[in-house]
Short mmCIF file of C-alpha atoms in Angstrom, two decimals:
data_model
loop_
_atom_site.label_atom_id
_atom_site.label_comp_id
_atom_site.label_asym_id
_atom_site.label_seq_id
_atom_site.Cartn_x
_atom_site.Cartn_y
_atom_site.Cartn_z
CA UNK A 1 -57.16 -5.36 -6.54
CA UNK A 2 -54.20 -7.08 -8.24
CA UNK A 3 -51.08 -8.61 -6.83
CA UNK A 4 -47.97 -6.58 -6.10
CA UNK A 5 -45.51 -7.53 -8.83
CA UNK A 6 -42.60 -6.84 -6.50
CA UNK A 7 -43.58 -9.79 -4.26
CA UNK A 8 -43.18 -12.40 -6.95
CA UNK A 9 -40.78 -15.34 -6.59
CA UNK A 10 -38.49 -15.53 -9.62
CA UNK A 11 -38.23 -19.31 -9.33
CA UNK A 12 -41.84 -20.52 -9.05
CA UNK A 13 -43.47 -17.23 -10.19
CA UNK A 14 -45.80 -17.32 -7.18
CA UNK A 15 -46.72 -14.26 -5.09
CA UNK A 16 -45.55 -14.37 -1.49
CA UNK A 17 -45.26 -11.76 1.27
CA UNK A 18 -42.24 -13.48 2.80
CA UNK A 19 -39.34 -13.33 0.36
CA UNK A 20 -35.58 -13.76 0.44
CA UNK A 21 -33.26 -11.45 -1.46
CA UNK A 22 -30.03 -12.56 -3.19
CA UNK A 23 -27.32 -9.91 -3.00
CA UNK A 24 -25.42 -11.34 -5.97
CA UNK A 25 -28.09 -11.72 -8.66
CA UNK A 26 -30.75 -9.41 -7.12
CA UNK A 27 -33.45 -12.08 -7.30
CA UNK A 28 -36.34 -12.61 -4.86
CA UNK A 29 -37.37 -16.11 -3.84
CA UNK A 30 -39.92 -17.66 -1.53
CA UNK A 31 -39.11 -20.03 1.32
CA UNK A 32 -39.98 -23.13 -0.67
CA UNK A 33 -37.58 -22.30 -3.50
CA UNK A 34 -34.55 -21.41 -1.36
CA UNK A 35 -32.02 -24.26 -1.33
CA UNK A 36 -30.99 -25.36 2.19
CA UNK A 37 -28.01 -27.65 2.72
CA UNK A 38 -25.78 -28.70 5.60
CA UNK A 39 -22.12 -27.77 5.24
CA UNK A 40 -19.05 -28.73 7.26
CA UNK A 41 -17.68 -25.64 8.99
CA UNK A 42 -15.34 -24.70 11.82
CA UNK A 43 -15.98 -22.92 15.10
CA UNK A 44 -13.78 -20.07 16.35
CA UNK A 45 -13.09 -19.96 20.10
CA UNK A 46 -12.09 -16.29 19.97
CA UNK A 47 -15.19 -14.69 18.42
CA UNK A 48 -17.66 -17.62 18.58
CA UNK A 49 -18.28 -17.47 14.83
CA UNK A 50 -18.95 -20.41 12.55
CA UNK A 51 -17.08 -20.08 9.24
CA UNK A 52 -16.80 -22.10 6.05
CA UNK A 53 -13.29 -23.55 5.86
CA UNK A 54 -10.65 -23.61 8.59
CA UNK A 55 -10.10 -19.83 8.72
CA UNK A 56 -12.34 -17.51 10.74
CA UNK A 57 -14.14 -14.96 8.57
CA UNK A 58 -14.02 -12.31 11.33
CA UNK A 59 -10.66 -12.51 13.13
CA UNK A 60 -8.75 -14.50 10.51
CA UNK A 61 -7.43 -17.13 12.93
CA UNK A 62 -7.12 -20.81 12.05
CA UNK A 63 -9.90 -22.91 13.60
CA UNK A 64 -9.61 -26.55 14.61
CA UNK A 65 -13.07 -27.27 16.04
CA UNK A 66 -15.39 -28.76 13.44
CA UNK A 67 -19.03 -27.74 13.23
CA UNK A 68 -22.04 -28.16 10.99
CA UNK A 69 -24.17 -25.33 9.66
CA UNK A 70 -27.24 -25.13 7.47
CA UNK A 71 -26.68 -22.66 4.64
CA UNK A 72 -29.25 -21.09 2.37
CA UNK A 73 -28.31 -20.87 -1.30
CA UNK A 74 -29.82 -18.98 -4.18
CA UNK A 75 -31.66 -21.36 -6.55
CA UNK A 76 -30.53 -19.27 -9.55
CA UNK A 77 -26.83 -18.43 -8.95
CA UNK A 78 -26.01 -20.73 -5.95
CA UNK A 79 -24.80 -17.76 -3.90
CA UNK A 80 -24.91 -17.96 -0.10
CA UNK A 81 -25.50 -14.21 0.22
CA UNK A 82 -29.20 -14.69 0.96
CA UNK A 83 -31.01 -12.31 3.28
CA UNK A 84 -34.54 -11.73 4.44
CA UNK A 85 -35.80 -8.88 2.25
CA UNK A 86 -37.33 -7.04 5.23
CA UNK A 87 -34.12 -7.27 7.25
CA UNK A 88 -32.18 -6.18 4.20
CA UNK A 89 -34.34 -3.05 3.88
CA UNK A 90 -34.10 -2.28 7.60
CA UNK A 91 -30.30 -2.50 7.47
CA UNK A 92 -29.72 -0.31 4.42
CA UNK A 93 -28.71 2.75 6.47
CA UNK A 94 -26.25 0.70 8.51
CA UNK A 95 -24.87 -0.90 5.35
CA UNK A 96 -24.35 2.52 3.77
CA UNK A 97 -22.45 3.74 6.85
CA UNK A 98 -20.36 0.57 6.85
CA UNK A 99 -19.42 1.06 3.19
CA UNK A 100 -18.43 4.68 3.79
CA UNK A 101 -16.32 3.61 6.78
CA UNK A 102 -14.25 1.47 4.40
CA UNK A 103 -12.51 4.69 3.38
CA UNK A 104 -10.63 4.50 6.67
CA UNK A 105 -9.13 1.11 5.73
CA UNK A 106 -6.62 3.03 3.62
CA UNK A 107 -5.52 4.83 6.77
CA UNK A 108 -4.82 1.46 8.42
CA UNK A 109 -2.26 0.74 5.69
CA UNK A 110 -0.59 4.09 6.34
CA UNK A 111 -0.56 3.47 10.10
CA UNK A 112 1.09 0.06 9.63
CA UNK A 113 3.74 1.57 7.36
CA UNK A 114 4.46 4.44 9.77
CA UNK A 115 4.70 2.03 12.70
CA UNK A 116 7.16 -0.18 10.82
CA UNK A 117 9.24 2.84 9.83
CA UNK A 118 9.35 4.08 13.43
CA UNK A 119 10.45 0.68 14.70
CA UNK A 120 13.25 0.36 12.13
CA UNK A 121 14.55 3.90 12.77
CA UNK A 122 14.67 3.18 16.52
CA UNK A 123 16.59 -0.07 15.98
CA UNK A 124 18.98 1.56 13.51
CA UNK A 125 19.72 4.35 16.01
CA UNK A 126 20.55 1.71 18.62
CA UNK A 127 22.95 -0.04 16.23
CA UNK A 128 24.74 3.23 15.46
CA UNK A 129 25.10 3.95 19.18
CA UNK A 130 26.84 0.56 19.40
CA UNK A 131 29.31 1.99 16.85
CA UNK A 132 28.46 -0.30 13.93
CA UNK A 133 29.80 1.15 10.69
CA UNK A 134 28.41 -1.27 8.09
CA UNK A 135 25.63 -0.27 5.65
CA UNK A 136 25.88 3.54 5.75
CA UNK A 137 23.19 3.76 3.05
CA UNK A 138 20.59 2.96 5.74
CA UNK A 139 20.43 6.63 6.74
CA UNK A 140 20.05 7.94 3.20
CA UNK A 141 17.41 5.37 2.27
CA UNK A 142 15.37 6.10 5.39
CA UNK A 143 15.45 9.82 4.64
CA UNK A 144 14.38 9.19 1.04
CA UNK A 145 11.53 6.92 2.20
CA UNK A 146 10.40 9.65 4.58
CA UNK A 147 10.25 12.24 1.76
CA UNK A 148 8.40 9.78 -0.48
CA UNK A 149 5.92 9.06 2.31
CA UNK A 150 4.93 12.72 2.60
CA UNK A 151 4.51 12.93 -1.18
CA UNK A 152 2.16 9.94 -1.00
CA UNK A 153 0.20 11.56 1.84
CA UNK A 154 -0.28 14.70 -0.27
CA UNK A 155 -1.43 12.63 -3.24
CA UNK A 156 -3.74 10.58 -0.99
CA UNK A 157 -5.37 13.80 0.20
CA UNK A 158 -6.08 14.85 -3.40
CA UNK A 159 -7.47 11.42 -4.32
CA UNK A 160 -9.70 11.50 -1.22
CA UNK A 161 -11.40 14.61 -2.61
CA UNK A 162 -12.16 12.88 -5.91
CA UNK A 163 -13.40 9.67 -4.26
CA UNK A 164 -15.64 11.73 -1.97
CA UNK A 165 -17.13 13.42 -5.03
CA UNK A 166 -18.08 10.09 -6.60
CA UNK A 167 -19.54 8.71 -3.37
CA UNK A 168 -21.54 11.89 -2.85
CA UNK A 169 -22.96 11.80 -6.39
CA UNK A 170 -24.07 8.18 -5.92
CA UNK A 171 -25.33 8.57 -2.34
CA UNK A 172 -27.55 11.57 -3.07
CA UNK A 173 -29.82 9.35 -5.21
CA UNK A 174 -30.53 6.86 -2.42
CA UNK A 175 -33.95 6.48 -0.78
CA UNK A 176 -34.06 5.05 2.73
CA UNK A 177 -37.48 4.43 4.26
CA UNK A 178 -39.65 1.53 5.38
CA UNK A 179 -41.80 1.48 2.21
CA UNK A 180 -39.07 0.40 -0.17
CA UNK A 181 -40.24 -2.15 -2.70
CA UNK A 182 -38.06 -4.96 -4.03
CA UNK A 183 -37.57 -3.16 -7.34
CA UNK A 184 -36.18 -0.15 -5.44
CA UNK A 185 -34.10 -2.48 -3.29
CA UNK A 186 -32.28 -3.79 -6.35
CA UNK A 187 -31.32 -0.27 -7.43
CA UNK A 188 -30.28 0.77 -3.93
CA UNK A 189 -28.24 -2.39 -3.45
CA UNK A 190 -26.43 -1.74 -6.73
CA UNK A 191 -25.63 1.82 -5.64
CA UNK A 192 -24.33 0.61 -2.28
CA UNK A 193 -22.01 -1.82 -4.06
CA UNK A 194 -20.69 1.03 -6.22
CA UNK A 195 -20.02 3.11 -3.08
CA UNK A 196 -18.24 0.14 -1.52
CA UNK A 197 -16.12 -0.22 -4.66
CA UNK A 198 -15.13 3.47 -4.49
CA UNK A 199 -14.09 3.13 -0.83
CA UNK A 200 -12.11 -0.07 -1.39
CA UNK A 201 -10.44 1.43 -4.47
CA UNK A 202 -9.11 4.27 -2.33
CA UNK A 203 -7.57 1.76 0.07
CA UNK A 204 -6.09 -0.27 -2.80
CA UNK A 205 -4.56 2.86 -4.36
CA UNK A 206 -2.79 3.72 -1.11
CA UNK A 207 -1.55 0.14 -0.81
CA UNK A 208 -0.11 0.33 -4.33
CA UNK A 209 1.55 3.67 -3.62
CA UNK A 210 3.22 2.30 -0.48
CA UNK A 211 4.30 -1.03 -2.00
CA UNK A 212 7.69 0.18 -3.31
CA UNK A 213 8.63 2.14 -0.15
CA UNK A 214 7.54 -0.88 1.90
CA UNK A 215 9.86 -3.17 -0.09
CA UNK A 216 12.76 -0.78 0.51
CA UNK A 217 11.87 -0.60 4.18
CA UNK A 218 11.91 -4.39 4.41
CA UNK A 219 15.38 -4.47 2.81
CA UNK A 220 16.60 -2.03 5.47
CA UNK A 221 14.96 -4.17 8.14
CA UNK A 222 16.99 -7.19 6.97
CA UNK A 223 20.22 -5.18 7.26
CA UNK A 224 19.31 -3.89 10.72
CA UNK A 225 18.53 -7.43 11.90
CA UNK A 226 21.92 -8.54 10.59
CA UNK A 227 23.65 -5.77 12.57
CA UNK A 228 21.60 -6.74 15.62
CA UNK A 229 22.88 -10.33 15.33
CA UNK A 230 26.47 -9.07 15.13
CA UNK A 231 25.85 -6.83 18.15
CA UNK A 232 24.70 -9.79 20.25
CA UNK A 233 27.92 -11.67 19.41
CA UNK A 234 30.00 -8.67 20.45
CA UNK A 235 28.03 -8.28 23.69
CA UNK A 236 28.55 -11.94 24.63
CA UNK A 237 32.35 -11.53 24.77
CA UNK A 238 32.56 -8.01 26.13
CA UNK A 239 34.22 -9.29 29.33
CA UNK A 240 37.02 -10.96 27.32
CA UNK A 241 37.82 -8.17 24.89
CA UNK A 242 36.35 -4.99 23.49
CA UNK A 243 37.42 -3.00 20.40
CA UNK A 244 39.19 0.29 20.92
CA UNK A 245 37.10 3.45 21.00
CA UNK A 246 38.42 4.56 17.60
CA UNK A 247 37.33 1.29 15.96
CA UNK A 248 33.99 0.81 14.25
CA UNK A 249 32.34 -2.60 14.53
CA UNK A 250 31.70 -4.23 11.16
CA UNK A 251 30.63 -7.87 11.55
CA UNK A 252 30.93 -11.05 13.62
CA UNK A 253 30.69 -14.71 12.55
CA UNK A 254 30.44 -17.66 15.00
CA UNK A 255 31.69 -21.24 14.49
CA UNK A 256 34.50 -20.29 12.10
CA UNK A 257 37.45 -22.65 11.62
CA UNK A 258 40.55 -20.50 11.50
CA UNK A 259 44.31 -21.13 11.52
CA UNK A 260 46.97 -18.46 12.08
CA UNK A 261 50.53 -18.90 10.73
CA UNK A 262 51.71 -20.24 14.11
CA UNK A 263 48.88 -22.82 14.37
CA UNK A 264 49.26 -26.42 13.24
CA UNK A 265 45.58 -26.91 12.57
CA UNK A 266 42.36 -24.93 12.32
CA UNK A 267 40.50 -24.13 15.52
CA UNK A 268 36.85 -23.25 15.99
CA UNK A 269 35.91 -19.84 17.30
CA UNK A 270 34.21 -16.54 16.56
CA UNK A 271 35.62 -14.05 14.07
CA UNK A 272 35.11 -10.36 14.89
CA UNK A 273 35.83 -7.66 12.32
CA UNK A 274 36.26 -3.93 12.84
CA UNK A 275 37.47 -1.29 10.43
CA UNK A 276 40.97 -1.49 11.99
CA UNK A 277 41.49 -5.11 13.10
CA UNK A 278 40.21 -8.66 12.94
CA UNK A 279 39.79 -10.62 16.19
CA UNK A 280 39.51 -14.37 16.70
CA UNK A 281 38.20 -15.79 19.98
CA UNK A 282 38.53 -19.55 20.50
CA UNK A 283 35.40 -21.45 21.37
CA UNK A 284 37.12 -24.03 23.61
CA UNK A 285 37.00 -23.22 27.32
CA UNK A 286 40.05 -25.41 28.05
CA UNK A 287 42.34 -23.04 26.21
CA UNK A 288 42.98 -19.93 28.27
CA UNK A 289 44.75 -17.94 25.57
CA UNK A 290 43.71 -14.40 24.91
CA UNK A 291 41.94 -13.29 21.78
CA UNK A 292 44.15 -13.11 18.70
CA UNK A 293 44.10 -10.00 16.55
CA UNK A 294 45.58 -8.82 13.26
CA UNK A 295 45.55 -5.22 11.99
CA UNK A 296 43.78 -4.69 8.69
CA UNK A 297 46.79 -2.70 7.46
CA UNK A 298 48.93 -5.86 7.54
CA UNK A 299 46.61 -7.74 5.17
CA UNK A 300 47.61 -7.54 1.51
CA UNK A 301 44.81 -9.44 -0.18
CA UNK A 302 42.22 -12.17 0.23
CA UNK A 303 41.68 -15.09 -2.12
CA UNK A 304 39.56 -18.22 -2.29
CA UNK A 305 40.92 -21.69 -2.98
CA UNK A 306 39.16 -25.02 -3.18
CA UNK A 307 40.04 -28.68 -3.48
CA UNK A 308 38.23 -31.98 -3.38
CA UNK A 309 39.07 -32.80 0.24
CA UNK A 310 38.70 -29.49 2.08
CA UNK A 311 36.25 -27.67 -0.17
CA UNK A 312 36.30 -23.87 -0.35
CA UNK A 313 38.69 -22.00 1.92
CA UNK A 314 39.55 -18.34 2.38
CA UNK A 315 43.21 -17.32 2.57
CA UNK A 316 44.20 -13.98 4.08
CA UNK A 317 47.67 -13.07 2.79
CA UNK A 318 49.89 -10.94 5.02
CA UNK A 319 53.13 -11.98 3.29
CA UNK A 320 54.35 -14.88 1.20
CA UNK A 321 54.60 -17.25 4.16
CA UNK A 322 52.16 -15.67 6.58
CA UNK A 323 48.70 -16.96 5.67
CA UNK A 324 45.53 -17.04 7.72
CA UNK A 325 43.28 -19.90 6.64
CA UNK A 326 39.53 -19.76 7.15
CA UNK A 327 37.10 -22.63 6.66
CA UNK A 328 33.38 -21.78 6.75
CA UNK A 329 30.21 -22.12 4.63
CA UNK A 330 30.30 -20.69 1.13
CA UNK A 331 27.82 -17.89 1.88
CA UNK A 332 30.01 -16.62 4.73
CA UNK A 333 33.10 -16.82 2.50
CA UNK A 334 31.34 -14.59 -0.02
CA UNK A 335 30.37 -12.19 2.76
CA UNK A 336 33.94 -12.08 4.12
CA UNK A 337 35.43 -11.38 0.69
CA UNK A 338 32.98 -8.51 0.27
CA UNK A 339 33.78 -7.02 3.68
CA UNK A 340 37.56 -7.33 3.30
CA UNK A 341 37.35 -5.78 -0.15
CA UNK A 342 35.60 -2.79 1.41
CA UNK A 343 38.15 -2.49 4.24
CA UNK A 344 41.14 -2.68 1.89
CA UNK A 345 39.83 0.13 -0.27
CA UNK A 346 38.52 2.13 2.70
CA UNK A 347 35.40 2.73 0.66
CA UNK A 348 33.27 5.36 2.36
CA UNK A 349 30.23 4.18 0.41
CA UNK A 350 30.08 1.08 2.62
CA UNK A 351 31.62 2.22 5.92
CA UNK A 352 29.95 5.03 7.82
CA UNK A 353 32.12 7.93 8.95
CA UNK A 354 29.82 9.41 11.61
CA UNK A 355 28.01 6.69 13.62
CA UNK A 356 25.98 9.30 15.53
CA UNK A 357 24.61 11.05 12.45
CA UNK A 358 21.31 9.21 12.79
CA UNK A 359 20.50 10.77 16.16
CA UNK A 360 18.86 13.67 14.31
CA UNK A 361 16.43 11.37 12.45
CA UNK A 362 12.81 11.44 13.58
CA UNK A 363 11.30 8.07 14.26
CA UNK A 364 7.68 9.20 13.73
CA UNK A 365 5.88 9.97 10.47
CA UNK A 366 3.14 12.59 10.74
CA UNK A 367 -0.09 11.94 8.84
CA UNK A 368 -2.53 13.65 11.23
CA UNK A 369 -3.71 16.09 8.52
CA UNK A 370 -4.89 13.22 6.30
CA UNK A 371 -6.51 11.47 9.28
CA UNK A 372 -8.47 14.59 10.27
CA UNK A 373 -9.53 15.18 6.68
CA UNK A 374 -10.62 11.56 6.26
CA UNK A 375 -12.66 11.65 9.47
CA UNK A 376 -14.38 14.84 8.31
CA UNK A 377 -15.18 13.40 4.87
CA UNK A 378 -16.66 10.23 6.39
CA UNK A 379 -18.71 12.23 8.89
CA UNK A 380 -20.08 14.57 6.20
CA UNK A 381 -20.92 11.74 3.79
CA UNK A 382 -22.88 9.96 6.52
CA UNK A 383 -24.94 13.10 7.11
CA UNK A 384 -26.14 13.41 3.51
CA UNK A 385 -29.92 14.16 3.64
CA UNK A 386 -31.54 11.23 1.82
CA UNK A 387 -34.76 11.89 -0.07
CA UNK A 388 -37.98 10.55 1.56
CA UNK A 389 -39.65 10.27 -1.84
CA UNK A 390 -41.81 7.20 -2.41
CA UNK A 391 -41.34 7.19 -6.19
CA UNK A 392 -39.70 4.27 -7.84
CA UNK A 393 -35.93 4.60 -8.00
CA UNK A 394 -35.92 3.88 -11.74
CA UNK A 395 -38.50 6.65 -12.28
CA UNK A 396 -36.51 9.20 -10.33
CA UNK A 397 -34.33 11.25 -12.68
CA UNK A 398 -30.69 11.16 -11.72
CA UNK A 399 -28.93 14.40 -12.39
CA UNK A 400 -25.79 13.91 -14.44
CA UNK A 401 -22.51 14.87 -12.89
CA UNK A 402 -21.64 18.39 -13.82
CA UNK A 403 -18.09 19.22 -14.69
CA UNK A 404 -16.80 22.35 -13.01
CA UNK A 405 -14.55 23.84 -15.66
CA UNK A 406 -11.41 25.70 -14.77
CA UNK A 407 -10.55 29.02 -16.38
CA UNK A 408 -8.01 27.32 -18.63
CA UNK A 409 -10.60 24.84 -19.96
CA UNK A 410 -13.13 27.61 -20.62
CA UNK A 411 -10.56 29.69 -22.55
CA UNK A 412 -9.52 26.69 -24.64
CA UNK A 413 -13.16 25.95 -25.51
CA UNK A 414 -13.63 29.55 -26.63
CA UNK A 415 -10.50 29.36 -28.79
CA UNK A 416 -11.63 26.04 -30.27
CA UNK A 417 -15.05 27.43 -31.16
CA UNK A 418 -13.46 30.49 -32.79
CA UNK A 419 -11.09 28.32 -34.84
CA UNK A 420 -13.94 26.11 -36.05
CA UNK A 421 -15.95 29.21 -37.00
CA UNK A 422 -12.97 30.49 -38.96
CA UNK A 423 -12.70 27.19 -40.83
CA UNK A 424 -16.43 27.26 -41.56
CA UNK A 425 -16.24 30.82 -42.94
CA UNK A 426 -13.19 29.86 -44.98
CA UNK A 427 -15.03 26.98 -46.64
CA UNK A 428 -18.03 29.21 -47.32
CA UNK A 429 -15.80 31.88 -48.93
CA UNK A 430 -14.15 29.27 -51.14
CA UNK A 431 -17.51 27.90 -52.26
CA UNK A 432 -18.64 31.45 -53.08
CA UNK A 433 -15.37 31.92 -55.02
CA UNK A 434 -14.46 34.91 -52.87
CA UNK A 435 -10.86 33.66 -52.39
CA UNK A 436 -8.40 31.88 -54.65
CA UNK A 437 -7.66 28.17 -54.24
CA UNK A 438 -4.06 28.93 -53.19
CA UNK A 439 -5.21 31.14 -50.32
CA UNK A 440 -7.94 28.67 -49.36
CA UNK A 441 -5.70 25.61 -49.09
CA UNK A 442 -2.97 27.52 -47.26
CA UNK A 443 -5.35 28.98 -44.65
CA UNK A 444 -7.28 25.72 -44.30
CA UNK A 445 -4.09 23.81 -43.48
CA UNK A 446 -3.07 26.33 -40.80
CA UNK A 447 -6.56 26.46 -39.30
CA UNK A 448 -6.86 22.64 -39.21
CA UNK A 449 -3.52 22.34 -37.41
CA UNK A 450 -4.60 25.00 -34.91
CA UNK A 451 -7.87 23.13 -34.21
CA UNK A 452 -5.95 19.90 -33.64
CA UNK A 453 -3.50 21.54 -31.21
CA UNK A 454 -6.30 23.22 -29.23
CA UNK A 455 -8.20 19.91 -28.98
CA UNK A 456 -5.12 18.16 -27.58
CA UNK A 457 -4.55 20.94 -25.04
CA UNK A 458 -8.21 20.80 -24.05
CA UNK A 459 -8.10 17.04 -23.46
CA UNK A 460 -5.02 17.39 -21.28
CA UNK A 461 -6.53 20.26 -19.30
CA UNK A 462 -9.76 18.34 -18.70
CA UNK A 463 -7.85 15.21 -17.66
CA UNK A 464 -5.69 16.99 -15.10
CA UNK A 465 -8.54 19.02 -13.62
CA UNK A 466 -9.37 18.08 -10.00
CA UNK A 467 -12.63 20.00 -9.87
CA UNK A 468 -14.85 17.34 -11.45
CA UNK A 469 -18.25 17.26 -9.79
CA UNK A 470 -17.11 18.93 -6.56
CA UNK A 471 -19.46 21.93 -6.61
CA UNK A 472 -22.44 20.00 -5.22
CA UNK A 473 -20.33 18.62 -2.38
CA UNK A 474 -19.05 22.08 -1.48
CA UNK A 475 -22.58 23.48 -1.62
CA UNK A 476 -23.77 20.75 0.75
CA UNK A 477 -20.94 21.46 3.18
CA UNK A 478 -21.78 25.19 3.09
CA UNK A 479 -25.46 24.53 3.77
CA UNK A 480 -24.69 22.02 6.51
CA UNK A 481 -22.02 24.13 8.21
CA UNK A 482 -22.69 27.78 7.35
CA UNK A 483 -20.36 29.01 10.09
CA UNK A 484 -17.23 27.52 8.54
CA UNK A 485 -15.72 27.08 5.12
CA UNK A 486 -15.26 23.57 3.69
CA UNK A 487 -11.72 22.70 2.81
CA UNK A 488 -10.44 20.33 0.24
#
């Protein structure tokens, strides 16, 4: 009786019943050939896990407690993904389920996006209730992001069908039992990695789809936070003054040096701007004067001047001699010029006309249909009946994926075959001298062009078809659940 070739160490070429399996290179090695080395690691207080580096591999938190761990490395590729071959075989079913569960990681991205959207809509509604009129494009952008989100959900549902097809085709070739040899283990491990790649690709696709809407949502979030900062400044002085009910709040800037025509020097305070007036509240508590205000209608223009001693200043011109001087950082000067330019022109593109319009906006995004469909796909894929065959995986014939052709593809193939037959008969007739050269070349040119056009249409129809390899999956669903119809 000879040795089992599957129990051979690829390093020392000795036969051994106790082998380690490398998940990266697929090699099997005995205990004596496995490289063991001590490595500096860190210990996580949260999940009690020892990780390489200062970041926990499970929870992602930064660790500060140092530790030492003995790691096993592959003698061929230096990988640390070394496992006991028997434990690897025993955990194949669990590994398959874990890889299929990765499909749900795409749903986590959608949940995070929907949660962020809901939070921003709620904050924006609060700002509009406070009668802030700046950034009216917030409403339109949120509505557009909502429409784009539902388009992405529909596309994600279609892609889920195609990814499920590929996972099903790969999973139906797996063999899970206790008599798996190392040669079978290599093939199964490769298939499991392919399934994992399919599942992660689905999550990455959803992340890419949501990247642009997420960037737009973050821009809106910055604007809402800016309005929230202005709102806090207004709320802090509500006992000293409050804009009239017909005024819309625009902005507020603290620590502004400002001088009115009657002032001898600039004084520090907070500048409040509405769509009708500007207000200036002194910061000093010793001065008991009321807040100063100037109607926007009295302002003619705003200009910036600078000199070596005072730097940049903003001048608000009400007449030739009536000037309001403002000294503040350059970024605030730029912001003030922008705001005053809007107020002078009464530009409705930048000032909202109905602050309560956003009350009708829904804060929640509904993706329950995709969630239910994803849960069903994961559940059905986990229930695939694996073959108990004891044949070698490489000896088991793998059925090629069959393409389920739509009616359009079938008709185009029939037309293409007929056109090629016509061209073949035309060449035969010319060789038999049954037709003249003029007729032959004319008909050949037309037939060749027709063949080319049909081939292009066929390629496009095959590319856009969503029915690739889905028949087997539908048949499995029908056999597994005969009392209900599978849905895509």
